[in-house]
mmCIF file of C-alpha atoms and ligand atoms in Angstrom:
data_model
loop_
_atom_site.group_PDB
_atom_site.id
_atom_site.type_symbol
_atom_site.label_atom_id
_atom_site.label_comp_id
_atom_site.label_asym_id
_atom_site.label_seq_id
_atom_site.Cartn_x
_atom_site.Cartn_y
_atom_site.Cartn_z
ATOM 1 C CA MET A 160 31.151 -29.397 188.904
ATOM 2 C CA GLN A 161 30.198 -32.195 186.492
ATOM 3 C CA TYR A 162 28.144 -33.877 189.173
ATOM 4 C CA THR A 163 26.156 -30.699 189.810
ATOM 5 C CA LYS A 164 25.437 -30.377 186.098
ATOM 6 C CA LEU A 165 24.286 -33.983 185.942
ATOM 7 C CA LEU A 166 22.057 -33.469 188.910
ATOM 8 C CA ALA A 167 20.544 -30.367 187.322
ATOM 9 C CA LEU A 168 19.930 -32.269 184.090
ATOM 10 C CA ALA A 169 18.334 -35.155 185.949
ATOM 11 C CA THR A 170 16.060 -32.778 187.825
ATOM 12 C CA LEU A 171 15.110 -31.100 184.565
ATOM 13 C CA LEU A 172 14.302 -34.422 182.897
ATOM 14 C CA THR A 173 12.257 -35.710 185.796
ATOM 15 C CA GLY A 174 10.367 -32.423 185.769
ATOM 16 C CA THR A 175 9.479 -32.665 182.075
ATOM 17 C CA LEU A 176 8.475 -36.308 182.387
ATOM 18 C CA ALA A 177 6.301 -35.622 185.396
ATOM 19 C CA ILE A 178 3.963 -33.319 183.470
ATOM 20 C CA PRO A 179 2.666 -35.738 180.783
ATOM 21 C CA LEU A 180 2.345 -38.485 183.392
ATOM 22 C CA GLU A 181 0.233 -36.185 185.561
ATOM 23 C CA LYS A 182 -1.905 -35.302 182.556
ATOM 24 C CA MET A 183 -2.370 -38.956 181.644
ATOM 25 C CA THR A 184 -3.527 -39.995 185.080
ATOM 26 C CA ARG A 185 -5.841 -37.010 185.519
ATOM 27 C CA ALA A 186 -7.103 -36.734 181.959
ATOM 28 C CA CYS A 187 -10.176 -34.577 181.492
ATOM 29 C CA ALA A 188 -12.704 -36.293 179.273
ATOM 30 C CA TYR A 189 -14.769 -33.127 179.732
ATOM 31 C CA THR A 190 -13.831 -29.677 180.974
ATOM 32 C CA CYS A 191 -16.652 -27.461 182.236
ATOM 33 C CA GLY A 192 -15.222 -24.034 183.044
ATOM 34 C CA SER A 193 -12.322 -24.963 185.332
ATOM 35 C CA ALA A 194 -13.812 -28.307 186.384
ATOM 36 C CA CYS A 195 -12.156 -31.433 184.979
ATOM 37 C CA TYR A 196 -14.104 -34.687 184.655
ATOM 38 C CA SER A 197 -12.597 -38.059 183.831
ATOM 39 C CA SER A 198 -14.623 -40.503 181.787
ATOM 40 C CA SER A 199 -15.121 -42.634 184.900
ATOM 41 C CA ALA A 200 -16.530 -39.628 186.815
ATOM 42 C CA VAL A 201 -18.931 -38.936 183.934
ATOM 43 C CA SER A 202 -19.958 -42.560 183.801
ATOM 44 C CA ALA A 203 -20.516 -42.670 187.599
ATOM 45 C CA ALA A 204 -22.816 -39.622 187.434
ATOM 46 C CA GLN A 205 -24.646 -40.986 184.415
ATOM 47 C CA LYS A 206 -25.195 -44.382 186.045
ATOM 48 C CA ALA A 207 -26.397 -42.856 189.337
ATOM 49 C CA GLY A 208 -28.792 -40.566 187.458
ATOM 50 C CA TYR A 209 -30.133 -43.325 185.278
ATOM 51 C CA LYS A 210 -30.664 -45.600 188.263
ATOM 52 C CA LEU A 211 -32.762 -42.915 189.990
ATOM 53 C CA GLU A 212 -34.668 -42.137 186.792
ATOM 54 C CA SER A 213 -35.499 -45.816 186.291
ATOM 55 C CA ALA A 214 -36.699 -46.022 189.889
ATOM 56 C CA GLY A 215 -39.307 -43.360 189.121
ATOM 57 C CA ASN A 216 -38.096 -40.024 190.367
ATOM 58 C CA ASP A 217 -40.379 -37.065 191.087
ATOM 59 C CA ASP A 218 -40.058 -34.050 188.806
ATOM 60 C CA ASP A 219 -38.775 -31.504 191.299
ATOM 61 C CA SER A 220 -35.494 -33.213 192.034
ATOM 62 C CA TYR A 221 -32.674 -34.618 189.911
ATOM 63 C CA PRO A 222 -32.717 -36.317 187.534
ATOM 64 C CA HIS A 223 -35.470 -34.602 185.609
ATOM 65 C CA GLU A 224 -36.317 -34.210 181.980
ATOM 66 C CA TYR A 225 -34.047 -31.938 180.022
ATOM 67 C CA HIS A 226 -35.897 -30.233 177.170
ATOM 68 C CA ASP A 227 -32.864 -29.099 175.183
ATOM 69 C CA TYR A 228 -34.108 -25.542 174.689
ATOM 70 C CA GLU A 229 -30.535 -24.688 173.690
ATOM 71 C CA GLY A 230 -30.835 -27.029 170.704
ATOM 72 C CA PHE A 231 -27.792 -29.261 171.285
ATOM 73 C CA ASP A 232 -27.223 -31.807 168.575
ATOM 74 C CA PHE A 233 -26.732 -34.845 170.820
ATOM 75 C CA PRO A 234 -25.413 -38.080 169.303
ATOM 76 C CA VAL A 235 -28.198 -40.161 170.877
ATOM 77 C CA SER A 236 -31.960 -39.707 170.604
ATOM 78 C CA GLY A 237 -34.155 -38.337 173.435
ATOM 79 C CA THR A 238 -36.177 -38.032 175.702
ATOM 80 C CA TYR A 239 -33.257 -36.535 177.686
ATOM 81 C CA TYR A 240 -32.624 -36.322 181.413
ATOM 82 C CA GLU A 241 -30.200 -34.115 183.340
ATOM 83 C CA PHE A 242 -28.298 -35.066 186.464
ATOM 84 C CA PRO A 243 -25.640 -33.034 188.314
ATOM 85 C CA ILE A 244 -21.989 -33.946 188.073
ATOM 86 C CA LEU A 245 -19.974 -32.423 190.907
ATOM 87 C CA SER A 246 -16.476 -30.974 190.694
ATOM 88 C CA SER A 247 -15.842 -32.350 194.212
ATOM 89 C CA GLY A 248 -15.771 -35.839 192.702
ATOM 90 C CA GLU A 249 -18.731 -36.927 194.837
ATOM 91 C CA VAL A 250 -21.786 -38.473 193.225
ATOM 92 C CA TYR A 251 -24.737 -36.085 193.587
ATOM 93 C CA ASP A 252 -26.988 -36.948 196.519
ATOM 94 C CA GLY A 253 -29.251 -33.922 196.927
ATOM 95 C CA GLY A 254 -28.402 -30.346 197.872
ATOM 96 C CA SER A 255 -26.812 -27.815 195.571
ATOM 97 C CA PRO A 256 -26.418 -29.246 192.068
ATOM 98 C CA GLY A 257 -23.586 -26.930 191.053
ATOM 99 C CA ALA A 258 -23.187 -25.783 187.447
ATOM 100 C CA ASP A 259 -22.469 -29.004 185.566
ATOM 101 C CA ARG A 260 -24.775 -31.738 184.265
ATOM 102 C CA VAL A 261 -24.605 -35.066 182.526
ATOM 103 C CA ILE A 262 -27.350 -35.623 179.962
ATOM 104 C CA PHE A 263 -28.550 -39.131 179.194
ATOM 105 C CA ASN A 264 -31.571 -40.615 177.477
ATOM 106 C CA GLY A 265 -34.269 -43.006 178.630
ATOM 107 C CA SER A 266 -31.996 -45.974 177.965
ATOM 108 C CA GLY A 267 -29.217 -44.478 180.057
ATOM 109 C CA GLU A 268 -27.088 -43.611 177.001
ATOM 110 C CA LEU A 269 -24.837 -40.590 177.559
ATOM 111 C CA ALA A 270 -25.864 -37.666 175.347
ATOM 112 C CA GLY A 271 -23.377 -35.086 176.593
ATOM 113 C CA VAL A 272 -21.950 -33.014 179.424
ATOM 114 C CA ILE A 273 -23.119 -29.410 179.724
ATOM 115 C CA THR A 274 -22.645 -26.517 182.111
ATOM 116 C CA HIS A 275 -24.096 -23.191 183.233
ATOM 117 C CA THR A 276 -20.516 -21.863 183.454
ATOM 118 C CA GLY A 277 -20.065 -19.327 180.676
ATOM 119 C CA ALA A 278 -23.732 -19.472 179.640
ATOM 120 C CA SER A 279 -26.193 -16.610 180.005
ATOM 121 C CA GLY A 280 -29.087 -16.837 182.469
ATOM 122 C CA ASP A 281 -30.287 -20.387 183.015
ATOM 123 C CA ASP A 282 -28.876 -21.609 179.702
ATOM 124 C CA PHE A 283 -26.299 -24.308 179.279
ATOM 125 C CA VAL A 284 -23.267 -24.538 177.033
ATOM 126 C CA ALA A 285 -21.430 -27.713 176.087
ATOM 127 C CA CYS A 286 -18.385 -28.669 178.150
ATOM 128 C CA ASP A 287 -15.141 -29.061 176.193
ATOM 129 C CA SER A 288 -14.300 -32.636 175.322
HETATM 130 C C1 LIG B 52 -31.152 -43.765 173.543
HETATM 131 O O1 LIG B 52 -30.244 -43.557 172.484
HETATM 132 C C2 LIG B 52 -29.965 -44.714 171.735
HETATM 133 C C3 LIG B 52 -28.928 -44.329 170.717
HETATM 134 O O2 LIG B 52 -29.386 -43.251 169.912
HETATM 135 C C4 LIG B 52 -31.229 -45.247 171.108
HETATM 136 O O3 LIG B 52 -30.951 -46.437 170.416
HETATM 137 C C5 LIG B 52 -32.273 -45.503 172.177
HETATM 138 O O4 LIG B 52 -33.487 -45.876 171.587
HETATM 139 C C6 LIG B 52 -32.472 -44.254 172.985
HETATM 140 N N1 LIG B 52 -33.402 -44.554 174.074
HETATM 141 C C7 LIG B 52 -34.515 -43.885 174.268
HETATM 142 C C8 LIG B 52 -35.385 -44.377 175.370
HETATM 143 O O5 LIG B 52 -34.834 -42.896 173.593
#
């Protein structure tokens, strides 16, 4: 009887400990709708986008200039560029860009992470951080 209780308690404790550990290892630096992005995922997208922008990218594909029609108050100065960040964890390499974007400036400084999820029309809203 005592042993069963102990076992139940141990299971309970392991269960409660497992949750914060899971959260720590999969921390969302940004949440766009239901998509969770770690800071390293954001930095990977930003670096890939900046590399392409620096290489002289044509205007039809990503990255391209982001005009900030929504009027975000970014912490870095523009000109801004947008590049997709994918919920699959892959770095964008053409094809469907999905709903989420990293925004960086001409020096490759991260301005923010924005999404079409929850926005009207073609607008963007800020991802939660
Ligand atoms: C990018 O932002 C940083 C920080 O605001 C700024 O110092 C830098 O001049 C900006 N680069 C460009 C090309 O606008």
